[in-house]
mmCIF file of C-alpha atoms in Angstrom:
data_model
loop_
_atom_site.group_PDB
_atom_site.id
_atom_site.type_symbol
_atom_site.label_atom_id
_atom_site.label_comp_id
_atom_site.label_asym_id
_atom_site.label_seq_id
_atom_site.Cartn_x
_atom_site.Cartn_y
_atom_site.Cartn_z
ATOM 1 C CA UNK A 1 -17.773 7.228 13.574
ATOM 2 C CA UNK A 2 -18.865 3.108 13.196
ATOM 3 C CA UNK A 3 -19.637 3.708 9.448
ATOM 4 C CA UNK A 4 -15.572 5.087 9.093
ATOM 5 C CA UNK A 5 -15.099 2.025 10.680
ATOM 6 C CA UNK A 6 -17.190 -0.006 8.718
ATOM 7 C CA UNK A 7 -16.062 1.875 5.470
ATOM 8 C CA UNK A 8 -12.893 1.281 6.146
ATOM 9 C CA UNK A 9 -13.434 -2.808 6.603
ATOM 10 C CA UNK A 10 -15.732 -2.912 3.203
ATOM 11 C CA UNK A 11 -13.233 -1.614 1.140
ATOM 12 C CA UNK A 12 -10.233 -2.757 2.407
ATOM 13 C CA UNK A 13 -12.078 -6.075 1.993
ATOM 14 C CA UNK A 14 -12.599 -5.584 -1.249
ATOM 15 C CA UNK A 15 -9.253 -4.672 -2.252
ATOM 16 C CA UNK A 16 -8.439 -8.475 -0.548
ATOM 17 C CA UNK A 17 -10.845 -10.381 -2.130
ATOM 18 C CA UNK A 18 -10.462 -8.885 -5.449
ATOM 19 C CA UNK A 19 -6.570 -9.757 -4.954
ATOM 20 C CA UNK A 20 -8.153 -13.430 -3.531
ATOM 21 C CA UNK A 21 -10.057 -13.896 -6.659
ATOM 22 C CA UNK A 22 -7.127 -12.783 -9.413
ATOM 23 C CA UNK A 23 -4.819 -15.559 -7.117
ATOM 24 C CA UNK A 24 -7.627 -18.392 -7.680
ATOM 25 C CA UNK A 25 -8.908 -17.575 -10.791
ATOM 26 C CA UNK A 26 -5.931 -16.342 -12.883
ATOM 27 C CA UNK A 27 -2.269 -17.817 -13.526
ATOM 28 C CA UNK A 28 -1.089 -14.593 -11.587
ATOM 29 C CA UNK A 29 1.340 -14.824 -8.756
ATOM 30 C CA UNK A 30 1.050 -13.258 -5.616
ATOM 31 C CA UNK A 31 3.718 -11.210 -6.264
ATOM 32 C CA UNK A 32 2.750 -10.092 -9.627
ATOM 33 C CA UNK A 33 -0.456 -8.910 -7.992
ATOM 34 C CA UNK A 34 1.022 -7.416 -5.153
ATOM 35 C CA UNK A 35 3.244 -5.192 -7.685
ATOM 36 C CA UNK A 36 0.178 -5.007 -9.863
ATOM 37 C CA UNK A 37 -1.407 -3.278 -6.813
ATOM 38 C CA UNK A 38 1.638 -0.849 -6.328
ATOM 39 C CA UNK A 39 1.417 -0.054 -9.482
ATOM 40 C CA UNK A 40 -2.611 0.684 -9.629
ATOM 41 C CA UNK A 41 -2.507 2.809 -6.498
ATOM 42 C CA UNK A 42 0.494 4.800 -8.576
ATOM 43 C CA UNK A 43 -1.127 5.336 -11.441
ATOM 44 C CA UNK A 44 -4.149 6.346 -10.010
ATOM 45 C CA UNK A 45 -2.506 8.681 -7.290
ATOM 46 C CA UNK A 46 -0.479 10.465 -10.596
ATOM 47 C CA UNK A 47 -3.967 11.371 -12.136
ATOM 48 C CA UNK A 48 -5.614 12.778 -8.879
ATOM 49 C CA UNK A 49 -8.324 10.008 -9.209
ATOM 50 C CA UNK A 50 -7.006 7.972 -5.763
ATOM 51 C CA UNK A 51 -6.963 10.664 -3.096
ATOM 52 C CA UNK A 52 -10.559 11.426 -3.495
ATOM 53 C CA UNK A 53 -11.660 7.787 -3.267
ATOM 54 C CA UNK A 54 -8.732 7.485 -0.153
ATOM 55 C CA UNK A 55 -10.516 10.844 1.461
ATOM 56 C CA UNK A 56 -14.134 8.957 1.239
ATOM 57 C CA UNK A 57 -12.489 5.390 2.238
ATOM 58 C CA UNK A 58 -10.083 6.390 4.486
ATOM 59 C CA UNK A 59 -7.867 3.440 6.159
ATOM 60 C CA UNK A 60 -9.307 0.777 3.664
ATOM 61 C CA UNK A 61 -8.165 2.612 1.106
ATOM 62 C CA UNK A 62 -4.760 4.263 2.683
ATOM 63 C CA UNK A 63 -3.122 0.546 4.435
ATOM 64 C CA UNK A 64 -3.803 -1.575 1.371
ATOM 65 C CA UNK A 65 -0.789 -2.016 -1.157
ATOM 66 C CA UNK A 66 -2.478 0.433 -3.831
ATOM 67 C CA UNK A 67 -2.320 3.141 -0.762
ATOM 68 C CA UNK A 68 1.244 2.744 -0.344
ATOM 69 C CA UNK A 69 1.160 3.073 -4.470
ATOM 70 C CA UNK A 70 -0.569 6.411 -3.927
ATOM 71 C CA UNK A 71 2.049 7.874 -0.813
ATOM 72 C CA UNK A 72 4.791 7.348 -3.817
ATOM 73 C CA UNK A 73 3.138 9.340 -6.511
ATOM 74 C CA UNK A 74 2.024 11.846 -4.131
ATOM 75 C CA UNK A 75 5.621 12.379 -2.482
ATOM 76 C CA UNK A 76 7.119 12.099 -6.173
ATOM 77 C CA UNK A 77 4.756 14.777 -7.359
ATOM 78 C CA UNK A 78 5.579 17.127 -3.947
ATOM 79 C CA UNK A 79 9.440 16.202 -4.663
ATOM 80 C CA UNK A 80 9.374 17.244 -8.090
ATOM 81 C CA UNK A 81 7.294 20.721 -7.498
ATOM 82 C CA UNK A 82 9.909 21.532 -5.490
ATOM 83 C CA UNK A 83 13.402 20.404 -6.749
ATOM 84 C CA UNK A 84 12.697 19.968 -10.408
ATOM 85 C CA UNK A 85 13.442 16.283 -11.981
ATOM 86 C CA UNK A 86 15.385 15.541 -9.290
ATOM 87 C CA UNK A 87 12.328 14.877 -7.184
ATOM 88 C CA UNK A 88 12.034 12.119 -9.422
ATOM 89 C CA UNK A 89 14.482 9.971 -7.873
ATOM 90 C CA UNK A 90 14.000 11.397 -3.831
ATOM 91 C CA UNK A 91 9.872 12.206 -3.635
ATOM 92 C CA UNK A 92 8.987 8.488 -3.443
ATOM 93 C CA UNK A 93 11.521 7.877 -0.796
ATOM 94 C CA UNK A 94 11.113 10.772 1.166
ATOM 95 C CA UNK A 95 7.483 9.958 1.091
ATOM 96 C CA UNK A 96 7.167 6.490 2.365
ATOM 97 C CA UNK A 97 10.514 6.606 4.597
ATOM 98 C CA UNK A 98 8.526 6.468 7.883
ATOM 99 C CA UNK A 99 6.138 3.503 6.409
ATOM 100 C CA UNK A 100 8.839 1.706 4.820
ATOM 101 C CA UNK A 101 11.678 1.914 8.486
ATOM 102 C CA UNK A 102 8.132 1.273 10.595
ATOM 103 C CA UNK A 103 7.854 -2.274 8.783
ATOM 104 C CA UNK A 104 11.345 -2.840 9.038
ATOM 105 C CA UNK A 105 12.263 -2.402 12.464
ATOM 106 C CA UNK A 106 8.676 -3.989 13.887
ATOM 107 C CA UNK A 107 9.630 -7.271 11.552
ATOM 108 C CA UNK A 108 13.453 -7.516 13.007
ATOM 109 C CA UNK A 109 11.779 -6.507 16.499
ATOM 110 C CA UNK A 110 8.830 -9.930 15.967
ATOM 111 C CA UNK A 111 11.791 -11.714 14.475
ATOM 112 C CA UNK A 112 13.711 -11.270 17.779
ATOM 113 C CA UNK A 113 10.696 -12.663 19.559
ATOM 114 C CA UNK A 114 9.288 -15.129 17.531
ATOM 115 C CA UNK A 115 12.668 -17.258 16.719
ATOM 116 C CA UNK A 116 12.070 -17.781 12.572
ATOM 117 C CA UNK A 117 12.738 -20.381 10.606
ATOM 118 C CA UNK A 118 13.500 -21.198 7.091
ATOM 119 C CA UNK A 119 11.392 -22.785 4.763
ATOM 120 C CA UNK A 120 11.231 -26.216 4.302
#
């Protein structure tokens, strides 16, 4: 059970610090990587090559951005098995719904508490 745990921290790490190094050492921004990431974890989910690596990894390779990459193809790929090119358009969504209304409603909830404040 510790070396899940430790698995888990050692590649989640590296996803960060690879993301860490493209930010310092490349003219990328954050958000270009952060899509970049998306966009990896798709790809890779679409070919069958991230679920394996996700199965050995588990949460370091599931929370990162290239997991939430992976929950899209996977959902798009379900969707469209079942409901033709139409799945398209719904599998990602349907997929990542609980992910994507969890984030919401715990950052209006910590906005409540925490009193934001714009950018100066």
């Amino acid at each position: 059970m510790i070396w899940e745990y430790v698995k888990a921290f050692l590649i989640g790490g590296l996803l960060c610090a690879i993301g860490q190094i493209l930010i310092d050492k490349t003219s990328l921004t954050p958000a270009k990587i952060l899509v970049s990431y998306v966009v990896a974890g798709v790809l890779l989910g679409a070919v069958g090559l991230y679920q394996p690596f996700a199965d050995w990894a588990g949460a370091g390779a599931t929370v990162p951005l290239t997991g939430f990459g992976n929950t899209l193809a996977q959902g798009v790929k379900k969707a469209v098995a079942e409901k033709g090119l139409l799945g398209i358009f719904t599998g990602g969504f349907t997929a990542a719904a609980a992910g994507i209304c969890a984030a919401v409603f715990f950052g209006y909830f910590v906005a409540l508490i925490c009193k934001p404040k714009e950018k100066k």
